[in-house]
Coordinates of C-alpha atoms and ligand atoms in Angstrom, one line a residue:
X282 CA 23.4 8.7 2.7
X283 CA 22.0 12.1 3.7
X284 CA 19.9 13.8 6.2
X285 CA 17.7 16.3 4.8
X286 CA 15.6 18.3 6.7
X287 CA 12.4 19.7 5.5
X288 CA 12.3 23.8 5.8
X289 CA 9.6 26.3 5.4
X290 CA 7.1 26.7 8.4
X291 CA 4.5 29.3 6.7
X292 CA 2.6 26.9 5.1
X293 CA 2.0 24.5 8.0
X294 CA -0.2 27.1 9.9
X295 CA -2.4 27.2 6.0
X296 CA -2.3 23.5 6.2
X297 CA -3.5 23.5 9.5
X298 CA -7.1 25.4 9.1
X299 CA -8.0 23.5 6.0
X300 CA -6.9 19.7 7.4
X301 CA -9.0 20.5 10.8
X302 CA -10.7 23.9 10.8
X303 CA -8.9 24.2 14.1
X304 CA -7.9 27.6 15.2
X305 CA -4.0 27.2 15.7
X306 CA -2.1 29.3 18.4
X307 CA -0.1 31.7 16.5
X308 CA 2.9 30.7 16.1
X309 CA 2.5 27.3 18.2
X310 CA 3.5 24.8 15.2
X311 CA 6.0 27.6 13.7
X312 CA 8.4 28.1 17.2
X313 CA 7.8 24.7 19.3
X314 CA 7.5 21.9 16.5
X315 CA 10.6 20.6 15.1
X316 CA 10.3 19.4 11.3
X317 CA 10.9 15.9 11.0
X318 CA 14.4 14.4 9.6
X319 CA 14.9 12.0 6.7
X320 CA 16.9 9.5 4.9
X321 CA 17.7 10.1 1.9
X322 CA 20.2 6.7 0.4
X323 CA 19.9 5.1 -2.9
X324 CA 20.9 1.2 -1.6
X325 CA 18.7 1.5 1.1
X326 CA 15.7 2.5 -0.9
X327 CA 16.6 0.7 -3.8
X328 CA 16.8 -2.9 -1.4
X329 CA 12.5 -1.2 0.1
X330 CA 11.9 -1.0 -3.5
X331 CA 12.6 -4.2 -4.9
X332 CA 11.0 -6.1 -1.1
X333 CA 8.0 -3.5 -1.6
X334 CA 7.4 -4.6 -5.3
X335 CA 5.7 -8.1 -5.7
X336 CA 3.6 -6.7 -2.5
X337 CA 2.4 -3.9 -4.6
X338 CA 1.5 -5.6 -7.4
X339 CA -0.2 -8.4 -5.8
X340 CA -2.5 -5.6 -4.5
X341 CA -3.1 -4.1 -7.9
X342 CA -0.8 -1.2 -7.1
X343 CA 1.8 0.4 -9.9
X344 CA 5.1 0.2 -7.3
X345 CA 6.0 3.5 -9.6
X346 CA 3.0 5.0 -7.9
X347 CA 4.3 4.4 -4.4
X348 CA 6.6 6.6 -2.6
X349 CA 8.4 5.0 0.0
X350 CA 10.1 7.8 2.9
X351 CA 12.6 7.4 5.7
X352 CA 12.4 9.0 8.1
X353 CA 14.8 9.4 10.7
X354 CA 13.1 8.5 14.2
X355 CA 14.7 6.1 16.9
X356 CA 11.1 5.0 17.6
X357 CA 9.7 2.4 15.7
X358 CA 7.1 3.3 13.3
X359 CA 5.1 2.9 9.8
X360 CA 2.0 4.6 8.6
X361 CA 0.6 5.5 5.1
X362 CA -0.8 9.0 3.8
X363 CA -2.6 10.2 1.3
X364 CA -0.9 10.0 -2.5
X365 CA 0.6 7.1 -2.0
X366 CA 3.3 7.7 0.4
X367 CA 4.5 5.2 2.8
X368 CA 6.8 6.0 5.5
X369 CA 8.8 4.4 7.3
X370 CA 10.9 5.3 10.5
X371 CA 14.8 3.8 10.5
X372 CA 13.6 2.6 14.3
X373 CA 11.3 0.4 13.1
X374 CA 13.9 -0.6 10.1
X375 CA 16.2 -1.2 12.7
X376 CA 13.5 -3.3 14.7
X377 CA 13.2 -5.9 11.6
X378 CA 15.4 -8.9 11.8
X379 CA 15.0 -10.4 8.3
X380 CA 13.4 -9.0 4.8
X381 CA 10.5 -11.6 5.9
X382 CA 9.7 -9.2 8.9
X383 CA 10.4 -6.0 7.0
X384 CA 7.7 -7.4 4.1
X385 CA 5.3 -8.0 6.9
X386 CA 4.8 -4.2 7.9
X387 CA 5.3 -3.2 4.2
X388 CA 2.6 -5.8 3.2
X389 CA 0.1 -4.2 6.3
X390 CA 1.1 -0.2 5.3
X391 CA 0.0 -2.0 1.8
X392 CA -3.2 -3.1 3.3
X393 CA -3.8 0.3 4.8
X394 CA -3.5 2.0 1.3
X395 CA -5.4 -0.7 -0.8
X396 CA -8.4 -0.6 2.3
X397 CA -8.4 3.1 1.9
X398 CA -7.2 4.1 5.3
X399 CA -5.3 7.0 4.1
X400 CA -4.4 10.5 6.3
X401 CA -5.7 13.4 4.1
X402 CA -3.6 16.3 3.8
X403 CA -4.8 19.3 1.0
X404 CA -4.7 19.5 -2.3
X405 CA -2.0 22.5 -2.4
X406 CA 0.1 19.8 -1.2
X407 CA -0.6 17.7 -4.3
X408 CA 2.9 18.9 -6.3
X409 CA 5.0 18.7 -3.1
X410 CA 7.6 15.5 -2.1
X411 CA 6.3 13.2 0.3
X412 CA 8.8 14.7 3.1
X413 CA 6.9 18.3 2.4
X414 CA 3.8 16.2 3.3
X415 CA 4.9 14.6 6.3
X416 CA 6.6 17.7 7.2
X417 CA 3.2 19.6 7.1
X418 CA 1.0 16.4 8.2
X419 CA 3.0 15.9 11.8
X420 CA 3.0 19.7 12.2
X421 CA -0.3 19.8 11.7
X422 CA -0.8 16.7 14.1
X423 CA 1.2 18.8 16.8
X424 CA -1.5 21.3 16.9
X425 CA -4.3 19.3 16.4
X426 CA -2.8 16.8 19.5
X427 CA -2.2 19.9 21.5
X428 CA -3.9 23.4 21.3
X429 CA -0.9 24.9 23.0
X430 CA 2.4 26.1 22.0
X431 CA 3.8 24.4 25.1
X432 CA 2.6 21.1 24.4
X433 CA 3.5 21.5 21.2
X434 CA 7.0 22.4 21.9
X435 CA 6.8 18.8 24.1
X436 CA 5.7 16.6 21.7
X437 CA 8.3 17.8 19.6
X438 CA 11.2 17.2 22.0
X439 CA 9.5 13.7 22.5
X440 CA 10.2 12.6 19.0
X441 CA 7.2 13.5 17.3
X442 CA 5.4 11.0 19.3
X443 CA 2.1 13.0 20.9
X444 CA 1.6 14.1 17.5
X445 CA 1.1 11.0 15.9
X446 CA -0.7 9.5 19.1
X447 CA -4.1 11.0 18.2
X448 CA -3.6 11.9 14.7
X449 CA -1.9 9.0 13.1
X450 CA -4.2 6.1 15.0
X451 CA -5.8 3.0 13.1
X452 CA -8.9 2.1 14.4
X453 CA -9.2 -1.9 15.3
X454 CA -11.4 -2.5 12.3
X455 CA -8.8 -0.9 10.1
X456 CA -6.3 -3.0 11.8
X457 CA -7.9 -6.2 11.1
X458 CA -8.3 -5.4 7.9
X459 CA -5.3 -4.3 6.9
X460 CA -4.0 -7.5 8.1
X461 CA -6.1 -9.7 6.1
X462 CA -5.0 -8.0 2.9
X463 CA -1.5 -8.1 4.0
X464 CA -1.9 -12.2 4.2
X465 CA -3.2 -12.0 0.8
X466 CA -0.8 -10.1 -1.0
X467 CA 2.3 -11.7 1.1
X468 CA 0.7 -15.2 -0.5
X469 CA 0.1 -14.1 -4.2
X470 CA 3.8 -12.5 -4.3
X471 CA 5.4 -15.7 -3.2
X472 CA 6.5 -13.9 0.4
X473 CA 6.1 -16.6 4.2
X474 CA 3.7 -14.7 6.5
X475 CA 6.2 -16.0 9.2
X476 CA 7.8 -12.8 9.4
X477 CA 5.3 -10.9 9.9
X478 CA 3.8 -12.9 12.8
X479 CA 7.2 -12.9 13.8
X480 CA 7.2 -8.9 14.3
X481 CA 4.2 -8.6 15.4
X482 CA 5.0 -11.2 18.6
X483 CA 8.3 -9.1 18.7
X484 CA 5.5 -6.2 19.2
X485 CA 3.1 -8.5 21.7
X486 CA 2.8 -7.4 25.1
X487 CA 3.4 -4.0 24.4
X488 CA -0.5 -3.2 24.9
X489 CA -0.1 -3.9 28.8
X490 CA 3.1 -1.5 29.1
X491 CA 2.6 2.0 29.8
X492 CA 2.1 4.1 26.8
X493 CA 5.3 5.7 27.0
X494 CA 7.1 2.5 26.8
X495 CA 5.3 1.0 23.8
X496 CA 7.1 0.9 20.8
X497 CA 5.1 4.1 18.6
X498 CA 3.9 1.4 16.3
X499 CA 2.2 0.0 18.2
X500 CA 0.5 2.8 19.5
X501 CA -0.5 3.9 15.7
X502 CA -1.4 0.5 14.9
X503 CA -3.4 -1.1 18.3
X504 CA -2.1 -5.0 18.6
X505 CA -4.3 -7.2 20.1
X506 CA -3.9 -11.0 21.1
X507 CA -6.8 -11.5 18.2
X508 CA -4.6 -10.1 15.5
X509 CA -1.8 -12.3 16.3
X510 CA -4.3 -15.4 16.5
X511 CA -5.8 -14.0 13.3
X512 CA -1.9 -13.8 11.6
X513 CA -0.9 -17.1 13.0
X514 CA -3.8 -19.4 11.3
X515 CA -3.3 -17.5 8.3
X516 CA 0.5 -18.4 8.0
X517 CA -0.7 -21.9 9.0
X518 CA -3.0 -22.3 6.0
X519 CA -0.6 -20.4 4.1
X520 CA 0.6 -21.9 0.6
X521 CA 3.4 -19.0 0.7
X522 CA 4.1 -21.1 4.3
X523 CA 7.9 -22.2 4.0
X524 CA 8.6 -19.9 1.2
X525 CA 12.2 -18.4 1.3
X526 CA 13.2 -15.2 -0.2
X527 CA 16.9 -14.9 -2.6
X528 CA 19.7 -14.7 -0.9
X529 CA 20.5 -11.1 -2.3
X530 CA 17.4 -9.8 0.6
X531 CA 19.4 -11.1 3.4
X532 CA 22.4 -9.7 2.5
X533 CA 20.5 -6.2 1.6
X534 CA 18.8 -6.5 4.9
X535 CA 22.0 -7.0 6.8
X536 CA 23.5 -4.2 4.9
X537 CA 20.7 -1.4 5.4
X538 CA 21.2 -2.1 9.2
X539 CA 24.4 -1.8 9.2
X540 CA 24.6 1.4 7.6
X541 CA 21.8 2.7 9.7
X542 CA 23.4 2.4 12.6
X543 CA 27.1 3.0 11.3
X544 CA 25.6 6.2 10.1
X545 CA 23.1 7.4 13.0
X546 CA 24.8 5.9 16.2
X547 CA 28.2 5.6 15.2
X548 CA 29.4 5.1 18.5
X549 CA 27.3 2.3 19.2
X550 CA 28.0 0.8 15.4
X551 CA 31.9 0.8 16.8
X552 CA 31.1 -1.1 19.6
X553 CA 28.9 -3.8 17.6
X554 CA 30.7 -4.4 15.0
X555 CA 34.1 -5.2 16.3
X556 CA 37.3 -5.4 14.3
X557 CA 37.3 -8.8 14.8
X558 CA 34.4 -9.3 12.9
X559 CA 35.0 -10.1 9.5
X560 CA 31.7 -10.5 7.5
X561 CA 31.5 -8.0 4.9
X562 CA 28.1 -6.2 6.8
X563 CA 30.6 -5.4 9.9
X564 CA 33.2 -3.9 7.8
X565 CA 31.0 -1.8 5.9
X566 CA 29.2 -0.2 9.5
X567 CA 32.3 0.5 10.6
X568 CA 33.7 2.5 7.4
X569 CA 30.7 4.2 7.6
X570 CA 30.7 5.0 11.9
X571 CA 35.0 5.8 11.5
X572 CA 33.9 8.2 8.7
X573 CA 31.0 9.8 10.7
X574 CA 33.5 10.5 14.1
X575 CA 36.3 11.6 12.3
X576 CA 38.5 8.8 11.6
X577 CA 38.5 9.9 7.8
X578 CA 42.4 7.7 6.7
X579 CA 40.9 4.4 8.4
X580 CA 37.5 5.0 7.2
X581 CA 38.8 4.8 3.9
X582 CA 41.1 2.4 3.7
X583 CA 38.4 0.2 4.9
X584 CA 36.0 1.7 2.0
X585 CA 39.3 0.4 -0.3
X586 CA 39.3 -2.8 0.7
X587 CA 35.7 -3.0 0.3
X588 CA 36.1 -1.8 -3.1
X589 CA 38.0 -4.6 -3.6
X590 CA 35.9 -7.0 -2.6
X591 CA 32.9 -5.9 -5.0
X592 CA 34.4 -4.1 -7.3
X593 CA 31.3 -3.1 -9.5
X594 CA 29.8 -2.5 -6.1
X595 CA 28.2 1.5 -6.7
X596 CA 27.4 2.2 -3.1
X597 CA 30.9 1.3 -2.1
X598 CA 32.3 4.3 -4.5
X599 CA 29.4 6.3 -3.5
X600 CA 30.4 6.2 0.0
X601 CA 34.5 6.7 -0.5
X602 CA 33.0 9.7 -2.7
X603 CA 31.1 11.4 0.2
X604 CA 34.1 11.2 2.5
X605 CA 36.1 12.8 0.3
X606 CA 33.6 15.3 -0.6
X607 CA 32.8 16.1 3.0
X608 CA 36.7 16.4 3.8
X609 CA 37.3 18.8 1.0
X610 CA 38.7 16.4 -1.5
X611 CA 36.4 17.1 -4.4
X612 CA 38.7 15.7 -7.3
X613 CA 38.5 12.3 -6.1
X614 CA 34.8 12.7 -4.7
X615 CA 34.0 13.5 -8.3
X616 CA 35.9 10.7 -9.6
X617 CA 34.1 8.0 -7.4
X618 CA 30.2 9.9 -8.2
X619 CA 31.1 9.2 -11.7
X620 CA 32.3 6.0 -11.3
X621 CA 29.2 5.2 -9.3
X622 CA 26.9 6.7 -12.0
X623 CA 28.2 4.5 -14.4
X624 CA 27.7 1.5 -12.5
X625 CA 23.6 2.6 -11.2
X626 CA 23.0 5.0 -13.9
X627 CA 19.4 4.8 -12.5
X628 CA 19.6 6.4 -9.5
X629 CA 18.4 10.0 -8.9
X630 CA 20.2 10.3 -6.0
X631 CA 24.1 9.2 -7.1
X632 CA 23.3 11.6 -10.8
X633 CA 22.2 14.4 -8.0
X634 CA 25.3 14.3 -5.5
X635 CA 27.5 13.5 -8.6
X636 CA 26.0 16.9 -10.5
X637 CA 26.7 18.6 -7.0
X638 CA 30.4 17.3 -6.2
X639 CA 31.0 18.8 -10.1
X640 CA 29.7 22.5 -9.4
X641 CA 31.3 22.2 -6.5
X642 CA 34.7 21.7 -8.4
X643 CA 33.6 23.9 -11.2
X644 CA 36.7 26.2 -11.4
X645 CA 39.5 27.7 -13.3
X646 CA 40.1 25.9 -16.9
X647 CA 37.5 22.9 -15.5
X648 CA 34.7 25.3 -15.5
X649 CA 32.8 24.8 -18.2
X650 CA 32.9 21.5 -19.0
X651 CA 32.1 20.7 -15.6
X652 CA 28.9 23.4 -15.4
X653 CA 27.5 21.7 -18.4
X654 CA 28.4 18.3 -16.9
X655 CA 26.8 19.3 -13.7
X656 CA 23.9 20.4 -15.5
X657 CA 23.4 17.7 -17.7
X658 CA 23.6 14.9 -14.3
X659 CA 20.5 17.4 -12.3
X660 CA 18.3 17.2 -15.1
X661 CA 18.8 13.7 -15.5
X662 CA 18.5 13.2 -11.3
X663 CA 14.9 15.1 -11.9
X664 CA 13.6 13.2 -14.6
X665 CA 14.2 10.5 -12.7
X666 CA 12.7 11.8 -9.5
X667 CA 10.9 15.0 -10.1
X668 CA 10.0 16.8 -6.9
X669 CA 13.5 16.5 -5.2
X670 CA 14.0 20.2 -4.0
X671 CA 17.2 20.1 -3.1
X672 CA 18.4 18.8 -6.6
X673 CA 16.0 22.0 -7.9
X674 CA 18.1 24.1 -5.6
X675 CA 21.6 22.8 -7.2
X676 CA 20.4 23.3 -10.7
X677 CA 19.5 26.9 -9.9
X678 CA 22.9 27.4 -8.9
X679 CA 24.1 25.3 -11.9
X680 CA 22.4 27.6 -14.0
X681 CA 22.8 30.6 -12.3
X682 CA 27.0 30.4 -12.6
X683 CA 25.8 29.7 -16.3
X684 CA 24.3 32.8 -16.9
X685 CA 27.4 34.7 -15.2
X686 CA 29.8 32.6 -17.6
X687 CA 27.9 32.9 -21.0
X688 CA 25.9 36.6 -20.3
X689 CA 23.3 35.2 -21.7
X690 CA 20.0 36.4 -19.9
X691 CA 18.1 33.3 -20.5
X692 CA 20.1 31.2 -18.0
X693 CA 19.7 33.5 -15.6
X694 CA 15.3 33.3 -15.8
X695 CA 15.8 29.3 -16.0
X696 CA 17.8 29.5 -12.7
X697 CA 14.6 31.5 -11.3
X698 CA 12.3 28.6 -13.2
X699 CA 14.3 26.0 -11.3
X700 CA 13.8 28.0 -7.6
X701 CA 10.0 28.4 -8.8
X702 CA 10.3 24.1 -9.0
X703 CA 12.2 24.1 -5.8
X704 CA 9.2 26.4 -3.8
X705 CA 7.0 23.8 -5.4
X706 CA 8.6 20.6 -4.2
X707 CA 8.7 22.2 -0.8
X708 CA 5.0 22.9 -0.5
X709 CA 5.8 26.7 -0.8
X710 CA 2.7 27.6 -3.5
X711 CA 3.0 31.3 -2.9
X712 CA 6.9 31.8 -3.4
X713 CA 6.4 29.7 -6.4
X714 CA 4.0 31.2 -8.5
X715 CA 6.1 34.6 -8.0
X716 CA 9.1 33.4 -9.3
X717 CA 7.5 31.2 -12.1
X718 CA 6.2 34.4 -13.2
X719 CA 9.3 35.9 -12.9
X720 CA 10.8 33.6 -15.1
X721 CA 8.2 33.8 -17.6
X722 CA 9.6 37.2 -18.4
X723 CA 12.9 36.3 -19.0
X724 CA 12.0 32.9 -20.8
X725 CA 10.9 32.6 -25.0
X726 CA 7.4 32.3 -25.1
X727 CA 6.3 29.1 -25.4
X728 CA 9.7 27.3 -25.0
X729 CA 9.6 23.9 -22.7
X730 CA 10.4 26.2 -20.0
X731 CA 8.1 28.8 -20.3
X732 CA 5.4 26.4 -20.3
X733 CA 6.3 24.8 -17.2
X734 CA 6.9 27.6 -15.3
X735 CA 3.1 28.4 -16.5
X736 CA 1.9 25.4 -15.2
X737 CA 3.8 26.3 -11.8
X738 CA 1.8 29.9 -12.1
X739 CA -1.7 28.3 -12.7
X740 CA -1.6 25.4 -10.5
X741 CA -0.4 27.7 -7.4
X742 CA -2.3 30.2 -8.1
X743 CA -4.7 30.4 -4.4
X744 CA -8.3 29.5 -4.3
X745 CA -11.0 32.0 -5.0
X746 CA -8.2 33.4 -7.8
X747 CA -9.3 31.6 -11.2
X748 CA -8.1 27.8 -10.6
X749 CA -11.3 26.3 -10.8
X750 CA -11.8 27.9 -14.1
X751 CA -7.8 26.2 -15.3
X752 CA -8.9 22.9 -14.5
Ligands
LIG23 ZN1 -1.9 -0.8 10.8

């Protein structure tokens, strides 16, 4: 699991006069908003995934075309944007009892999306990853919520939340629609309704509290008795009623909150799960919470005997691997990436820390082999997931020792190429086009990656400069 944190201010204050032709304080979004935090791990997305999935398609929606976002928030909250993108805050993960109640909100955000209820951003932020988006989008919402640096710098020191009070609202209409459709979709994919009337009266009563002690969700999504009525005749009617999901959902369930909290409030994660509890879930949070306050020996030996237990288990190896990594043990860390690989060769993420973990030990007599291995696990994590910037950022480097090693002046303009993809994935259209064209130079005309680094160069090239005419 990894925090990543999304950078680059300069384009927030751009987004922010095309999304609401406001006039934003100089500097206001750029000094007093802190960019928002999120969760980047391969089980836990993997376990949204496959929940998300028969939702999706029971609303006519590709799951390939969703992106699903963690974001790390201790409030609880959900909302959908435009392109597809749903997020969800590891609060409001962390709020879910069962998959049932998790497939309830995802089954809603699903609703939002299919009923069209989408926050625009702009269309420079078409290429970018959905945490660019959300960066820019509760930026934006700072200033928009706001007008003044100081509040600005408030909201973000109260976790994000006076941005998304105004910005990120449903209106009651939206609300009630949403729900419907999520009824619908929870029916046709097989999925009780139960759990999502059950989260929602986990929710009720929060409208007569004081705003500041409502749960966020509820904020962005207004609950009223009538939607609950409205959810609990549907799940009466239901033929999805007394439906119950594989066992593999509770287990995934029990395991994402586990390593939530073993991984953000590790001190709490110590207390709960006690060494006296045995269940596999317990152990695992509290591998996780030794390794994040120090306790590297015992957090491993418990990743061993977890090993052990599930021995073709990849998140297990994944785990012991970024222990070691993190403490300086790279020969073993690559050892367990690779043996995670193997076991999920699917995953962007595991072919992205493994490709890292190699250039990391990239030296003496290992150094080629493992450059060309590191090189050959990036490309592989970005076909899989395209717009990652950080795995752009490794393959640069990748490619960049490369060039120094062989002399040869090509790797040196595809290292450039990949920083010109990284500017992209961040939402950074001006950096990129100058170092796509950069790369151009040094790259054969009309090789693979000449002509992406031309695309890169026409599609970021700003309005009023010829795009209309590349379309
Ligand atoms: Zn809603």
């Amino acid at each position: 699991m990894s925090i990543v944190r999304v950078r680059s201010f300069f384009f927030v204050l751009k987004a922010a006069v095309f999304l609401a032709s406001l006039v934003l304080p100089a500097g206001a979004s750029a000094q007093g908003f802190s960019q928002p935090s999120f969760i980047r791990d391969a089980e836990i997305e993997n376990y949204l995934f496959d929940l998300a999935a028969p939702i999706y398609r029971a609303a006519r929606i590709d799951p390939r075309s969703i992106s699903i976002s963690i974001v790390q928030s201790s409030v609880a909250n959900a909302f959908v944007a435009e392109g597809m993108n749903e997020f969800f805050y590891t609060g409001l993960l962390q709020l879910t009892d069962t998959p049932e109640q998790l497939a309830g909100v995802i089954a809603h955000e699903t609703g939002h999306i299919s009923g069209g209820h989408l926050i625009r951003g702009k269309e420079e932020m078409r290429n970018a990853s959905a945490e660019a988006l959300l960066g820019t989008l509760l930026a934006v919402a700072a200033g928009v919520a706001s007008g003044s640096s100081d509040v600005a710098a408030a909201s973000a020191a109260g976790g994000m939340q006076i941005a998304e009070r105004g910005f990120l609202r449903f209106s009651r209409a939206q609300e009630a629609s949403a729900d419907v459709a999520a009824g619908r979709f929870l029916d046709e994919a097989g999925i009780s309704s139960r759990g999502m009337v059950e989260f929602f009266r986990k929710l009720e009563g929060q409208e007569m509290l004081p705003e500041d002690r409502q749960e966020e969700y509820v904020r962005t999504h207004p609950l009223t008795q009538d939607r609950v009525d409205a959810l609990k005749r549907h799940l009466e009617t239901s033929r999805a009623k007394d439906a119950k999901l594989p066992e593999k959902f509770y287990v995934m369930h029990e395991r994402m909150k586990a390593k939530l909290m073993g991984f953000l409030q590790p001190e709490t994660a110590l207390l709960r799960y006690t060494d006296n509890d045995k269940r596999l879930s317990a152990r695992y949070a509290r591998a996780i919470a030794l390794y994040r306050t120090g306790k590297v020996d015992r957090a491993l030996a418990l990743t061993d005997a977890l090993i052990a237990q599930e021995p073709s288990n990849p998140f297990f190896y994944e785990l012991k691997a970024q222990v070691q990594f993190e403490n300086g043990r790279i020969e073993e860390a690559i050892a367990n990436y690779r043996k995670a690989v193997e076991l999920l060769p699917d995953s962007a993420l595991l072919h992205q820390a493994y490709g890292h973990a190699l250039l990391e030990g990239a030296n003496g007599s290992k150094n080629s082999v493992r450059i060309d291995l590191a090189i050959q696990n990036l490309i592989e994590a970005n076909r899989l997931e395209p717009r990652v910037p950080m795995t752009w950022r490794f393959l640069a480097s990748a490619w960049g020792r490369k060039a120094e090693l062989s002399k040869d002046g090509r790797y040196a303009a595809m290292a450039t190429y990949a920083l010109a993809e990284e500017a992209v994935s961040s939402g950074n259209d001006k950096a990129a086009g100058q170092l796509a064209d950069r790369a151009m130079k040094g790259l054969p005309k009309g090789s693979t990656y000449w002509l992406r680094a031309q695309d890169i160069k026409l599609s970021t090239v700003p309005e009023g400069e010829g795009r209309d005419s590349k379309k």
